[in-house]
mmCIF file of C-alpha atoms and ligand atoms in Angstrom:
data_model
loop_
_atom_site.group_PDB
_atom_site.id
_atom_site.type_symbol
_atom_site.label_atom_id
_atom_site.label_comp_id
_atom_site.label_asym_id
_atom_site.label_seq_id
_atom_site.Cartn_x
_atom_site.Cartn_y
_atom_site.Cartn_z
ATOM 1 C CA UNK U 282 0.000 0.000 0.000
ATOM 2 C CA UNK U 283 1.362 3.287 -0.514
ATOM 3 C CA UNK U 284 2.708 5.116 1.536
ATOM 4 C CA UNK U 285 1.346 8.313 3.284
ATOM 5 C CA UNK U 286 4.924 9.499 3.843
ATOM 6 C CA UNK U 287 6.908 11.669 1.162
ATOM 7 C CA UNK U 288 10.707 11.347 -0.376
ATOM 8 C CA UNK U 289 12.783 14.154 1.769
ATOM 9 C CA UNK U 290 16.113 15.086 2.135
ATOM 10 C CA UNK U 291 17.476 14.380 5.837
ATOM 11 C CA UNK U 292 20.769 16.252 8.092
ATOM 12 C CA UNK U 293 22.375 13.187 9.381
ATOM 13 C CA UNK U 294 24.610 13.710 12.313
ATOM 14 C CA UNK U 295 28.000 15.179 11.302
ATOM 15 C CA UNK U 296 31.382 14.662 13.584
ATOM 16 C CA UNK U 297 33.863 17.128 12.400
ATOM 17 C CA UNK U 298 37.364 16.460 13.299
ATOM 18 C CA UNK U 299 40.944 17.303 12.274
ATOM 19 C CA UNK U 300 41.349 13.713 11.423
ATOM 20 C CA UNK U 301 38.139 13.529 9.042
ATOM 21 C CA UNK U 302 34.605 13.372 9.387
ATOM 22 C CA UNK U 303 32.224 11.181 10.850
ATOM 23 C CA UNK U 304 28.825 10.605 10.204
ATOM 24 C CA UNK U 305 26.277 7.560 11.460
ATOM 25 C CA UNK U 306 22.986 6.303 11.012
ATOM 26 C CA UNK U 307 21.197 4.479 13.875
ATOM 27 C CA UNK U 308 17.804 2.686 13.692
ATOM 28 C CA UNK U 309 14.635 4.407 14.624
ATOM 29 C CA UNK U 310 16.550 6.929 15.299
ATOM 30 C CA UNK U 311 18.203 8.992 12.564
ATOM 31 C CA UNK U 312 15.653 7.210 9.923
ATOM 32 C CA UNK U 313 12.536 5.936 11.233
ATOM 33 C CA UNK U 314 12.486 2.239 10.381
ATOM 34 C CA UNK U 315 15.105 -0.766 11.725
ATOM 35 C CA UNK U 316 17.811 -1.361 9.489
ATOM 36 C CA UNK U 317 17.729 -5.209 7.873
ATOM 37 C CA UNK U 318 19.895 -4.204 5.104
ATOM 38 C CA UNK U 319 22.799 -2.477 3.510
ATOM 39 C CA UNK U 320 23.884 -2.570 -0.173
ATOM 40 C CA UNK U 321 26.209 0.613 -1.996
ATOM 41 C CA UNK U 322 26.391 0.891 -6.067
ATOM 42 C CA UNK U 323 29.644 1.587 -6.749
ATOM 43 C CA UNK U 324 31.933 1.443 -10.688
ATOM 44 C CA UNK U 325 28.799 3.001 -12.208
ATOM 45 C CA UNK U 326 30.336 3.942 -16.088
ATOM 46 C CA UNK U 327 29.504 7.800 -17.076
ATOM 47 C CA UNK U 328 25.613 8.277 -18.332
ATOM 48 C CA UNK U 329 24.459 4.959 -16.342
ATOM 49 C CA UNK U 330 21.387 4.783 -14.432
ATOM 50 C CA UNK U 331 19.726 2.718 -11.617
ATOM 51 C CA UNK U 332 16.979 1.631 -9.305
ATOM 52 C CA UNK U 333 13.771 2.651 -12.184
ATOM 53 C CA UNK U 334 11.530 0.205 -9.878
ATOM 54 C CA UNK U 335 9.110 0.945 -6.850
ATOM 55 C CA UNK U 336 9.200 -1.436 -4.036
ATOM 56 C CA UNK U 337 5.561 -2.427 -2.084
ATOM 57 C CA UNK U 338 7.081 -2.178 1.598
ATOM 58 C CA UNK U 339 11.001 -1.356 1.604
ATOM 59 C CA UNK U 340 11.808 1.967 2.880
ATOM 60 C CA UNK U 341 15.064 3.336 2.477
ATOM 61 C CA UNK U 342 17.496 5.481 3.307
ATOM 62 C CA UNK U 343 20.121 6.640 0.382
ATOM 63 C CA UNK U 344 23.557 8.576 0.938
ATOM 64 C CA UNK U 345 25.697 9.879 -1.454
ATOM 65 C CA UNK U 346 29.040 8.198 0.692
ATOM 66 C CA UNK U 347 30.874 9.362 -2.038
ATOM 67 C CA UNK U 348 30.621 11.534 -5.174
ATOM 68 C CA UNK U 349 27.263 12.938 -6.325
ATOM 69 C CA UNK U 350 24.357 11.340 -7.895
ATOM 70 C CA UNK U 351 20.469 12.245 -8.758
ATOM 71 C CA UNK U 352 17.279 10.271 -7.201
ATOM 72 C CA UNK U 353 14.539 11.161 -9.235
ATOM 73 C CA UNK U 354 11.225 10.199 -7.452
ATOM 74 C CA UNK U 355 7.336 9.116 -8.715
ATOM 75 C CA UNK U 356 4.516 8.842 -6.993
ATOM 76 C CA UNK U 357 2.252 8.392 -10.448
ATOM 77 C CA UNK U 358 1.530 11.626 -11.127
ATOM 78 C CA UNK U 359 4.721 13.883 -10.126
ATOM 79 C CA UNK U 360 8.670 13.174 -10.508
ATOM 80 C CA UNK U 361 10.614 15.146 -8.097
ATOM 81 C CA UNK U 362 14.532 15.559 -8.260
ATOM 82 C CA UNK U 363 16.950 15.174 -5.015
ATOM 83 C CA UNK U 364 20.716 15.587 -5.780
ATOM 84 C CA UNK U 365 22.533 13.831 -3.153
ATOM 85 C CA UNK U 366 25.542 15.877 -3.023
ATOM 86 C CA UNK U 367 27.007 15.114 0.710
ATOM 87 C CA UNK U 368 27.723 12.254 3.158
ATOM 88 C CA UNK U 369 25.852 13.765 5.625
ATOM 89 C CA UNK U 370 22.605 13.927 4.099
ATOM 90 C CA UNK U 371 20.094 11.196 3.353
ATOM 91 C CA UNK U 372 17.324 10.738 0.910
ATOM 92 C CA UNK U 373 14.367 8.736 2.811
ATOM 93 C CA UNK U 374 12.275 7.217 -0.079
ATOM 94 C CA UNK U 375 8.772 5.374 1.158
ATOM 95 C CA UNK U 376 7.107 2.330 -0.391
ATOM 96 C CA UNK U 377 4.962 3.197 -3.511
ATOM 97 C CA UNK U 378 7.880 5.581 -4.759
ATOM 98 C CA UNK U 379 9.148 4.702 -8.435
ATOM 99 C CA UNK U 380 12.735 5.701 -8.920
ATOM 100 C CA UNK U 381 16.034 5.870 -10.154
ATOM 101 C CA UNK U 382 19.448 6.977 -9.528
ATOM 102 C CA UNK U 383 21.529 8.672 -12.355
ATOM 103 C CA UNK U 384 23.960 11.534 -13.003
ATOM 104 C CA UNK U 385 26.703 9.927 -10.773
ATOM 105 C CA UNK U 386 29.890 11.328 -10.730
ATOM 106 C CA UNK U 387 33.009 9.376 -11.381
ATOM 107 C CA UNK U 388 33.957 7.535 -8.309
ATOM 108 C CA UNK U 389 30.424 8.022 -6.985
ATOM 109 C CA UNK U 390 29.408 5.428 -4.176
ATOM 110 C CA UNK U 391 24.935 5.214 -3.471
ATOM 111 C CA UNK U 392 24.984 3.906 -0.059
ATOM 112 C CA UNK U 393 21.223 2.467 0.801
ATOM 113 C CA UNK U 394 19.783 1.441 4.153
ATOM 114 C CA UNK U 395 16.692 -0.491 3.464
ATOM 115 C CA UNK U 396 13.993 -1.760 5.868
ATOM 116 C CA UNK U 397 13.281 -5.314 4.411
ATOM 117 C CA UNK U 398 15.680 -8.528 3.429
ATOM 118 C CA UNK U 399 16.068 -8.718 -0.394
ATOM 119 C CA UNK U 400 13.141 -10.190 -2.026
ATOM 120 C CA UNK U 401 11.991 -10.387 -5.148
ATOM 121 C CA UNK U 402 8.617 -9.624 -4.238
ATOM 122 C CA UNK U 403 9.134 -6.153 -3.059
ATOM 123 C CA UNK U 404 9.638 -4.977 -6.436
ATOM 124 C CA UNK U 405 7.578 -3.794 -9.269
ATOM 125 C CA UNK U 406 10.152 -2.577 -12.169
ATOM 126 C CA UNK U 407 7.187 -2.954 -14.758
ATOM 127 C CA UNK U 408 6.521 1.391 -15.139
ATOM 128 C CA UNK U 409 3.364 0.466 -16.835
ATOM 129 C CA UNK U 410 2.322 -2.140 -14.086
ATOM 130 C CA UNK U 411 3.867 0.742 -11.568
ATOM 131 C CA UNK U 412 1.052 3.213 -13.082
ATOM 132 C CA UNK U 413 -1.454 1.056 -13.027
ATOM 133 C CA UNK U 414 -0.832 0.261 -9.243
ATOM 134 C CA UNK U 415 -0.053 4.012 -8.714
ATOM 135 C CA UNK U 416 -3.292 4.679 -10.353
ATOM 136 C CA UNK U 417 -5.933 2.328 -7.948
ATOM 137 C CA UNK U 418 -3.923 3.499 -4.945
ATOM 138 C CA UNK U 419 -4.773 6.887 -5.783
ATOM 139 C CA UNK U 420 -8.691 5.964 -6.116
ATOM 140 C CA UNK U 421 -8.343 4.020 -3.117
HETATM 141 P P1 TYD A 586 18.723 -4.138 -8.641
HETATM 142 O O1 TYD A 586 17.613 -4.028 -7.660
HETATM 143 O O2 TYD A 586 18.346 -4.308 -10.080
HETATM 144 O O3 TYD A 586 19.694 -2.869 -8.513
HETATM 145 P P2 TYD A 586 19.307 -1.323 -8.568
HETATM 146 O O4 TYD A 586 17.862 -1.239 -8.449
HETATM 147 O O5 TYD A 586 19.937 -0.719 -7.385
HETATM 148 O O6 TYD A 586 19.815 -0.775 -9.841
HETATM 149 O O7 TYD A 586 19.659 -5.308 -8.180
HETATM 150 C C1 TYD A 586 20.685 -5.808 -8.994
HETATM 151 C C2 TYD A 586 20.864 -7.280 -8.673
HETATM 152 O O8 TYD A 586 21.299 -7.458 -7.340
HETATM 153 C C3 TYD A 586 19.589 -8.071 -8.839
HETATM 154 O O9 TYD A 586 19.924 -9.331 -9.409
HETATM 155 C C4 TYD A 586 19.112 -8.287 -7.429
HETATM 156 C C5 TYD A 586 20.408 -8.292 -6.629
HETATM 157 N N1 TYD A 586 20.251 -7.763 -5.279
HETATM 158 C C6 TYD A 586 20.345 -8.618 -4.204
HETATM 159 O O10 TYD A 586 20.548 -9.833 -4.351
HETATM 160 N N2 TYD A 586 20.236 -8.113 -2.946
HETATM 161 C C7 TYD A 586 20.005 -6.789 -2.737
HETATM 162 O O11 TYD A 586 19.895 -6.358 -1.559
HETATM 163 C C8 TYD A 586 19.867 -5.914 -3.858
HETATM 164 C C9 TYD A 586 19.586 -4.457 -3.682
HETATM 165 C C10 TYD A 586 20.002 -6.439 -5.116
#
């Protein structure tokens, strides 16, 4: 079911230091669901894109840990645009959201917290199925 919660950009907590800084996630804490799994897309070539699926219960959590990238977001109707431009900020993305990741900068690392194991299940990558679903939520 889709969510009633929106893709925003989150300040994650930010150690400076002389030696480098530091920044850290915790569950149901800094992001709002528990933590059940970590993946990062690294070695994307120039003009490459990601993601382009919506999940049906997996919220995440993306940080650009390295480099830039841009999350593009649909909820059906409207596409929003996040650059992810810092390690200390985080792109929450609810269930129901289609959306990809492109425009990465060389080098660029998309870290993603998510709140589900990997399954298969979760995912629509189908756009016109996506709409479809999109569309009956909406009338729901
Ligand atoms: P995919 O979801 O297509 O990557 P993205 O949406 O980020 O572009 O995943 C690529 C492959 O990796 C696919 O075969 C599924 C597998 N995979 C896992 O096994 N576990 C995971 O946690 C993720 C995210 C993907």
């Amino acid at each position: 079911m889709k969510s009633e919660k929106k893709p925003h950009m989150m300040e994650l907590p930010r150690m400076y230091d002389p030696r480098g800084s530091l920044t850290f996630v915790e569950e149901n804490r800094h992001v709002a669901f528990d933590i059940k799994r970590v993946y990062w897309i690294y070695d994307v070539p120039g003009g490459e894109s990601r993601g382009a699926h919506s999940h049906f219960e997996t919220e995440l959590l993306i940080v650009a840990a390295g480099g830039s990238f841009e999350v593009k977001t649909f909820d059906g109707k409207e596409w929003e645009s996040f650059m992810l431009t810092k390690p200390f900020e985080g792109l929450y993305v609810p269930p129901g959201y289609w959306h990809t990741l492109g425009n990465f900068s060389s080098g660029s690392v998309a870290l993603v917290m998510a709140s589900t194991l990997y399954t298969e299940d979760d995912y629509e990558r189908d756009f016109e199925k996506y709409l479809e679903w999109a569309r009956k939520e909406g009338e729901a």
